[in-house]
Amino acid sequence: PLKMATLSDPAFTSTQEVQAFVLNIFMLFSPPLPFALMPFLTGCLLNAVHGFQTPIQSLPDFLKSRLLYFTTPEGVFQLNAFGAVSEVIVTFMGPLLVVVQGYRALLMSFFFFQYVARRYKSNQQTQQTVMIFTQKADGWFKHRLVPMPLQNVYMNAKTYVAWGADKLGS
């Protein structure tokens, strides 16, 4: 049963749902970043499609077939993968968002980074997305034509990001 003590329980406050709720609150007060809602909207779409399968049956065929695709294992996987990719893209674009929109976006970028760092520890698709993103960046920055100082900057940045994710993701 829910009690006021539940709100201060570390097991409750460290859940993905509470973290996502806090992140969404911060997104209300930060500059607009609509793509940051995609990871949360994918879960909402999956729940809606599974919850409204009966009314979906009465829709026109072209719409019904597209919505019912998300009830199949392939559709669920595709939508969850899209959410994971969206999380990583928004996290990567956080520093650019701070440069473009100023320090108003800093707090939202920080909390989104913290959310993805925690999600990385529990979600296999987020782990795979980060791994693929890191492999692509390694391919670009470790190329033989990239100057060594730039390679060193990249390696140091990668080390600091991993360290920060480890500290914030716990």
CSV table of N, CA, C and O in Angstrom, one decimal, residues 128-139 154 158:
chain,number,residue,atom,x,y,z
A,128,GLN,N,23.1,-1.6,-26.5
A,128,GLN,CA,23.5,-1.8,-27.8
A,128,GLN,C,23.6,-0.5,-28.7
A,128,GLN,O,24.5,-0.4,-29.5
A,129,THR,N,22.7,0.4,-28.4
A,129,THR,CA,22.7,1.6,-29.1
A,129,THR,C,24.0,2.4,-28.8
A,129,THR,O,24.6,3.0,-29.7
A,130,VAL,N,24.3,2.5,-27.5
A,130,VAL,CA,25.5,3.2,-27.1
A,130,VAL,C,26.7,2.5,-27.7
A,130,VAL,O,27.7,3.2,-28.1
A,131,MET,N,26.8,1.2,-27.7
A,131,MET,CA,27.9,0.4,-28.3
A,131,MET,C,28.1,0.8,-29.7
A,131,MET,O,29.2,1.1,-30.2
A,132,ILE,N,27.0,0.8,-30.5
A,132,ILE,CA,27.0,1.1,-31.9
A,132,ILE,C,27.5,2.5,-32.1
A,132,ILE,O,28.3,2.8,-33.0
A,133,PHE,N,26.9,3.4,-31.3
A,133,PHE,CA,27.3,4.8,-31.4
A,133,PHE,C,28.8,5.0,-31.1
A,133,PHE,O,29.5,5.8,-31.9
A,134,THR,N,29.3,4.3,-30.1
A,134,THR,CA,30.7,4.4,-29.8
A,134,THR,C,31.6,3.8,-30.9
A,134,THR,O,32.6,4.4,-31.2
A,135,GLN,N,31.2,2.7,-31.5
A,135,GLN,CA,32.0,2.1,-32.5
A,135,GLN,C,32.0,3.1,-33.7
A,135,GLN,O,33.1,3.2,-34.4
A,136,LYS,N,30.9,3.7,-34.1
A,136,LYS,CA,30.9,4.7,-35.2
A,136,LYS,C,31.9,5.9,-34.9
A,136,LYS,O,32.6,6.3,-35.7
A,137,ALA,N,31.8,6.4,-33.7
A,137,ALA,CA,32.6,7.5,-33.3
A,137,ALA,C,34.1,7.1,-33.3
A,137,ALA,O,34.9,7.9,-33.7
A,138,ASP,N,34.4,5.9,-32.8
A,138,ASP,CA,35.7,5.4,-32.8
A,138,ASP,C,36.3,5.3,-34.2
A,138,ASP,O,37.4,5.7,-34.5
A,139,GLY,N,35.4,4.9,-35.1
A,139,GLY,CA,35.8,4.8,-36.5
A,139,GLY,C,36.2,6.2,-37.1
A,139,GLY,O,37.1,6.3,-38.0
A,154,TYR,N,39.4,13.3,-28.2
A,154,TYR,CA,38.2,12.3,-28.2
A,154,TYR,C,38.4,11.3,-27.2
A,154,TYR,O,37.4,11.0,-26.5
A,158,LYS,N,35.8,10.7,-24.1
A,158,LYS,CA,35.1,9.4,-24.0
A,158,LYS,C,35.3,8.9,-22.6
A,158,LYS,O,34.4,8.3,-22.0
